[in-house]
CSV table of C-alpha atoms in Angstrom, one decimal:
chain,number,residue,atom,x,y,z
A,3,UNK,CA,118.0,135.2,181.0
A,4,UNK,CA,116.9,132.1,182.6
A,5,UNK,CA,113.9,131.8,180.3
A,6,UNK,CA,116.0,132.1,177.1
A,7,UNK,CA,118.8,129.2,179.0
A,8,UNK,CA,115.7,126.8,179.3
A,9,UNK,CA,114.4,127.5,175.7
A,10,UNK,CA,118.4,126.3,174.8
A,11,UNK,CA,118.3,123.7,176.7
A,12,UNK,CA,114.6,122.4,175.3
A,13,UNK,CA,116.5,122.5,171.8
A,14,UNK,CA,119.3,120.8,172.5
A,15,UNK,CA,117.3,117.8,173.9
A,16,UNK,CA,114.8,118.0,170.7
A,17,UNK,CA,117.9,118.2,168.5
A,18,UNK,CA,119.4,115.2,170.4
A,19,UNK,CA,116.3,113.0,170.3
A,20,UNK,CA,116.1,113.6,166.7
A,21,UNK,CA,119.6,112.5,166.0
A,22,UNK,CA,119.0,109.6,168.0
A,23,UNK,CA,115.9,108.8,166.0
A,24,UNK,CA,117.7,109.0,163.1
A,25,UNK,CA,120.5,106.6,163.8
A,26,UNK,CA,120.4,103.2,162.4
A,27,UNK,CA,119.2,100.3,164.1
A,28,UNK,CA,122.6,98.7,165.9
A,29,UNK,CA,120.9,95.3,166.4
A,30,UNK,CA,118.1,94.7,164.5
A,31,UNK,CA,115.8,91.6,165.4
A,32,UNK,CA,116.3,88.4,163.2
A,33,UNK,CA,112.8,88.8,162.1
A,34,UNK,CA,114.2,92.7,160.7
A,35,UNK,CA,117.0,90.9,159.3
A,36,UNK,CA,115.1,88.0,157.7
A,37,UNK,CA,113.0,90.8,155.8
A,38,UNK,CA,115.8,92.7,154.3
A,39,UNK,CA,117.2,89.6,153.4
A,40,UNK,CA,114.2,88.7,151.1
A,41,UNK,CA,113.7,92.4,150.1
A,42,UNK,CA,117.3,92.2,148.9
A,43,UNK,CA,116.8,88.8,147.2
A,44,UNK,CA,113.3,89.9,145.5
A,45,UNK,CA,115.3,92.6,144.0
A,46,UNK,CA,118.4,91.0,142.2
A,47,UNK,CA,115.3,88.7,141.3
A,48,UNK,CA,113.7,91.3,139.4
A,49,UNK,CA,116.6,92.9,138.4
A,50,UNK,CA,117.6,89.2,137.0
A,51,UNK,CA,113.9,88.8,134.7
A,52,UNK,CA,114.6,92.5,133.9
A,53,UNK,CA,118.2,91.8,132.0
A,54,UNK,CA,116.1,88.5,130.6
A,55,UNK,CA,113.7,90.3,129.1
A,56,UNK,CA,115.8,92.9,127.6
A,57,UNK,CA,117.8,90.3,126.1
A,58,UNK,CA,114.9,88.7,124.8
A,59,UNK,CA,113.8,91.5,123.7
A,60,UNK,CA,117.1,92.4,121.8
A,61,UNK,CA,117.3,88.8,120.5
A,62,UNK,CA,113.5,89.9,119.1
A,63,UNK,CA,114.3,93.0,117.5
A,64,UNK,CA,117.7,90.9,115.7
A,65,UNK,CA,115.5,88.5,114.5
A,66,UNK,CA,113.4,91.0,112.9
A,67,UNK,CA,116.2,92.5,110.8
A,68,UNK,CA,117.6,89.0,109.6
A,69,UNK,CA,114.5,88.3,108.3
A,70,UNK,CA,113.8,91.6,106.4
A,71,UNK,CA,117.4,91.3,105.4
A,72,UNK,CA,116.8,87.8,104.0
A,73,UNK,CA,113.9,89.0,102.3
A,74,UNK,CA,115.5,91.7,100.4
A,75,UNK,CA,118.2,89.8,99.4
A,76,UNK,CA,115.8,87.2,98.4
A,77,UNK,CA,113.6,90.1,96.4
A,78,UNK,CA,116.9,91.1,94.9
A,79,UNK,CA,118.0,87.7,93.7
A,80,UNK,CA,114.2,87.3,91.8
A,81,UNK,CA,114.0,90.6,91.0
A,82,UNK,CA,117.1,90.2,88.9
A,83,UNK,CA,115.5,86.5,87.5
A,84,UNK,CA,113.3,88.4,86.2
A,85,UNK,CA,115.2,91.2,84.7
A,86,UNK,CA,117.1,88.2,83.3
A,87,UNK,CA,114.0,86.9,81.2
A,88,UNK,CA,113.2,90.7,80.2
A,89,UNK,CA,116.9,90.9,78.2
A,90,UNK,CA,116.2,87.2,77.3
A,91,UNK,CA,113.1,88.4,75.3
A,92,UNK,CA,114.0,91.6,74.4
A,93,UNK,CA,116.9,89.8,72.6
A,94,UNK,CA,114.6,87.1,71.2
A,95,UNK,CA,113.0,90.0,69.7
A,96,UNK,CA,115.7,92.1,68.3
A,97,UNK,CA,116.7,88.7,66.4
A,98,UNK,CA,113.5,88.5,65.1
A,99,UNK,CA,112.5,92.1,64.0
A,100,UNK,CA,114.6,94.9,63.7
A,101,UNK,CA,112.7,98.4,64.3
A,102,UNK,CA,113.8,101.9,65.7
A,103,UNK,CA,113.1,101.9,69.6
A,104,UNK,CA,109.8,103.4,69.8
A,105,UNK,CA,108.2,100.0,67.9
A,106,UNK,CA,110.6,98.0,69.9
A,107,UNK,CA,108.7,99.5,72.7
A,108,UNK,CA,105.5,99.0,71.1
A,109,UNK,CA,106.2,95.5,69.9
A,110,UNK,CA,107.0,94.2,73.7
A,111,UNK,CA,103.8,96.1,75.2
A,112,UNK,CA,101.9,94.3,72.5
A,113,UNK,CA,103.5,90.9,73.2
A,114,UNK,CA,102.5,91.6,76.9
A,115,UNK,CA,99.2,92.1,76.1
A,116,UNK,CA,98.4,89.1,74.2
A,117,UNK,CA,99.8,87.4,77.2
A,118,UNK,CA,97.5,88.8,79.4
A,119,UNK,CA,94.4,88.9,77.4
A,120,UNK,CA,94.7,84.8,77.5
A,121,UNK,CA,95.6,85.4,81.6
A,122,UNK,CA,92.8,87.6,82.3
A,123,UNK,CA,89.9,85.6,80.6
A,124,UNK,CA,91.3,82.6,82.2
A,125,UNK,CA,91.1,84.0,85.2
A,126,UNK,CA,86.9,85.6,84.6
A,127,UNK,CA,86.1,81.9,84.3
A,128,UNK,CA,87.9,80.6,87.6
A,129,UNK,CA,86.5,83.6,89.7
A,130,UNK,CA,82.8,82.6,89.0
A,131,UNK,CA,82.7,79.4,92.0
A,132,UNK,CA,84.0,81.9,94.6
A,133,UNK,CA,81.9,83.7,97.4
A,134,UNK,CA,80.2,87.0,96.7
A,135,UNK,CA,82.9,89.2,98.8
A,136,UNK,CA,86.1,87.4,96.8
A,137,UNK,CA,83.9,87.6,94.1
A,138,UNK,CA,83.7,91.4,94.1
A,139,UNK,CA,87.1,92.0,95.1
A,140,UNK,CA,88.6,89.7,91.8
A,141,UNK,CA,86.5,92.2,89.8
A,142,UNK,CA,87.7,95.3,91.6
A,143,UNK,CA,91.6,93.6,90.5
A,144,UNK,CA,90.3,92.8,87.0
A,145,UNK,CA,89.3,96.5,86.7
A,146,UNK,CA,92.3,97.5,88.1
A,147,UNK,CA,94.6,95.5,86.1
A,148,UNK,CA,92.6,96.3,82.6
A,149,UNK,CA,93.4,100.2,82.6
A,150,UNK,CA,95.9,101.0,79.7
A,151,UNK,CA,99.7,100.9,80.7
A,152,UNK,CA,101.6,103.6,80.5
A,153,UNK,CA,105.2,101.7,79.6
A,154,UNK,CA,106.8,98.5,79.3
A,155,UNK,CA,107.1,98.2,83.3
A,156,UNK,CA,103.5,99.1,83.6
A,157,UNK,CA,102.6,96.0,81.4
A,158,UNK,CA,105.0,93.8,83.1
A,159,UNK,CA,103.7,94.0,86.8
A,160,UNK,CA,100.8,93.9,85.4
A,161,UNK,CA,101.0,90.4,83.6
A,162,UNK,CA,102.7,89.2,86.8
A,163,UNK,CA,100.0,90.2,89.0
A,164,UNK,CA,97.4,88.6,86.8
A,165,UNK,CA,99.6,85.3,85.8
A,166,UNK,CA,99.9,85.3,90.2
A,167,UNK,CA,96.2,85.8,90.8
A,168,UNK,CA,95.2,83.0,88.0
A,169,UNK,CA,98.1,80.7,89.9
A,170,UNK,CA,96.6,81.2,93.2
A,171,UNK,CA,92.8,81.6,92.5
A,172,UNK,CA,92.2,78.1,94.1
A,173,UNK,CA,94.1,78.4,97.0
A,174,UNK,CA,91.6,81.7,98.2
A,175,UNK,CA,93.9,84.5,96.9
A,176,UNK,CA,91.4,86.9,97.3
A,177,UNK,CA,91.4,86.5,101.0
A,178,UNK,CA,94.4,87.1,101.5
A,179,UNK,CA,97.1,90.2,101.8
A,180,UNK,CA,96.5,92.8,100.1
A,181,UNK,CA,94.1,91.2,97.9
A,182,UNK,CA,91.3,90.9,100.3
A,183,UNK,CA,91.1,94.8,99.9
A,184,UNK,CA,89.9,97.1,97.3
A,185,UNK,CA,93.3,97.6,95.1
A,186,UNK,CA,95.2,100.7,96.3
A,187,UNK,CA,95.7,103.8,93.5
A,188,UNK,CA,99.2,103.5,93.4
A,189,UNK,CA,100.7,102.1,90.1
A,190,UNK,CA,101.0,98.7,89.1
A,191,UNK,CA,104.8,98.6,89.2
A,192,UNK,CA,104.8,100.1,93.0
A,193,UNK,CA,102.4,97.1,94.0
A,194,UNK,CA,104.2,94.7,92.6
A,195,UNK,CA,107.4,95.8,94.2
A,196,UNK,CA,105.5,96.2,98.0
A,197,UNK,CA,104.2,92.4,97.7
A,198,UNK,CA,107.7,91.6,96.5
A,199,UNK,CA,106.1,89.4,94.1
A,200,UNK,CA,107.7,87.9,90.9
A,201,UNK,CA,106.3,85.0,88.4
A,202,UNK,CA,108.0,82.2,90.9
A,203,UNK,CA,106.1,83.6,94.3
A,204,UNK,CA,104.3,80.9,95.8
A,205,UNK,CA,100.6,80.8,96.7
A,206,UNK,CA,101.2,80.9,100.5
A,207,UNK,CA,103.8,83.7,100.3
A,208,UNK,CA,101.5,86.0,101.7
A,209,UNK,CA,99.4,86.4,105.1
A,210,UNK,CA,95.8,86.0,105.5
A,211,UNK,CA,94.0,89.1,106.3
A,212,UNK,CA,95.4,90.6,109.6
A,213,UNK,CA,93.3,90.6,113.3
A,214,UNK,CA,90.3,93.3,112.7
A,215,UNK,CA,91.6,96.5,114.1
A,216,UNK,CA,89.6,99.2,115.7
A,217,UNK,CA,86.5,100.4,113.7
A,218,UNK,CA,87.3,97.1,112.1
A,219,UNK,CA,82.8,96.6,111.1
A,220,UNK,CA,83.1,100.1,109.6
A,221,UNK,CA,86.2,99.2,107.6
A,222,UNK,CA,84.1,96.2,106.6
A,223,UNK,CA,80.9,98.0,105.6
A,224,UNK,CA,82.7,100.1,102.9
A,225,UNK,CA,84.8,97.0,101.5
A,226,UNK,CA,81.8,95.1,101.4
A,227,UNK,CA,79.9,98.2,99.4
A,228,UNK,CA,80.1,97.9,95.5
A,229,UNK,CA,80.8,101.6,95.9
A,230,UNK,CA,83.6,101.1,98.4
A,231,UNK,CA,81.5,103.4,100.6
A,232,UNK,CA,81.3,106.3,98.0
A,233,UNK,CA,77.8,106.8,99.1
A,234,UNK,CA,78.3,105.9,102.5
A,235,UNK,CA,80.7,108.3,103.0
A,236,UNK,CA,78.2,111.4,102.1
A,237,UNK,CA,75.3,110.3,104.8
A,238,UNK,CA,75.3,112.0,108.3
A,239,UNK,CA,76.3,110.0,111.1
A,240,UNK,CA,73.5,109.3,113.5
A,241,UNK,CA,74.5,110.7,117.1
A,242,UNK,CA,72.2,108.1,118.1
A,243,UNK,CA,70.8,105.1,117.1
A,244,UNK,CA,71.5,103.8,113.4
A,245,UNK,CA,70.7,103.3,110.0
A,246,UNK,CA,69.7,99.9,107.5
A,247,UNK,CA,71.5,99.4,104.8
A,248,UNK,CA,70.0,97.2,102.1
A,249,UNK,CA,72.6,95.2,99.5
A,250,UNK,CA,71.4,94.7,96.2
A,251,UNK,CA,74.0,92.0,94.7
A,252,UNK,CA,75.3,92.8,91.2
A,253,UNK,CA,75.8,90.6,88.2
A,254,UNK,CA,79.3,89.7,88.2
């Protein structure tokens, strides 16, 4: 009995002690006080650049959808320009043949290819003083912009492109956005529409070649191949060490 009293007793004072401990301070130094103070003030300081930076942050992302929304309605406003011209000519053509609407169709592809048959050998001439790599990519364009077209559309983006490429061959076109780069397989009409280009787009409407991204000297080797690293693309990669590659420059 008195053994089970003392172990009470040894509780009680550990429970009491701990309660104690646990307590806050009543009178904490002014140095203690000082501290807090700061700790309190670096806080609503943070808290303060925090807010900041989410508002700049907001302000940011606002920016960003004024400007795409200025740039569609700007795309919208040439984009109907040009469907303008189109009825302009189309009209202009009705007055002075009239045809069932398969030759109309036929008449206006052939129109459009006159127009760029004087574009495009224009534009072989003013390619010939540029460097090998803008060299190679007007060629891989030319190419591009030669194959048949399917419609009326087809031939359309495809005179603007050419008309812009002749514009801007000067002014290094062919380093710039998306030009710089082999031309994608998509349609004619679906680049067009991605560059939002039209026949009054400027020369400096688009932006030079982003920062090199990761495996950026890989991305360059197959631009810079005539291929565009058809043949690369079937050799083993070396686990270690590496391989030469020797460049024999075409006529262009």
């Amino acid at each position: 009995m008195l053994i089970r009293t003392a172990r009470k007793n040894r509780k009680k004072s550990y429970d009491m002690e701990d309660s104690e401990s646990q307590k806050p301070e009543k009178n904490p130094s002014p140095a203690r006080k000082e501290d807090r103070k700061e700790d309190r003030k670096e806080r609503r300081k943070e808290q303060e650049m925090e807010r900041k930076r989410e508002v700049e942050r907001r302000k940011e992302i606002a920016r960003e959808k004024e400007q795409e929304k200025q740039n569609q309605q700007k795309w919208h406003k040439e984009l109907e320009k040009e469907r303008q011209r189109e009825k302009e000519l189309q009209r202009d053509h009705l007055r002075q043949e009239a045809s069932t609407s398969s030759k109309r169709v036929n008449a206006e592809i052939t129109k459009f290819d006159d127009e760029f048959e004087r574009d495009i050998e224009k534009l072989e001439r003013s390619i010939c003083q540029l460097d090998f790599r803008s060299k190679t990519m007007a060629t891989m364009w030319m190419d591009k912009l030669r194959q048949p077209p399917h419609n009326a559309a087809e031939a359309r983006s495809r005179n603007i492109i050419a008309s812009h490429l002749l514009k801007c061959c000067g002014d290094n076109i062919f380093k710039m956005e998306p030009f710089n780069h082999p031309p994608p397989p998509q349609n004619l009409t679906s680049i067009r529409e991605k560059m939002y280009l039209t026949r009054d787009s400027t020369c400096h409407g688009m932006p030079i070649a982003r920062p090199k991204e990761p495996n950026a000297n890989l991305t360059q080797l197959f631009s810079d191949s005539y291929d565009g690293g058809a043949f690369l693309r079937q050799l083993p990669v070396p686990r270690d060490g590496a391989f030469f590659i020797y460049h024999m420059q075409p006529n262009l």
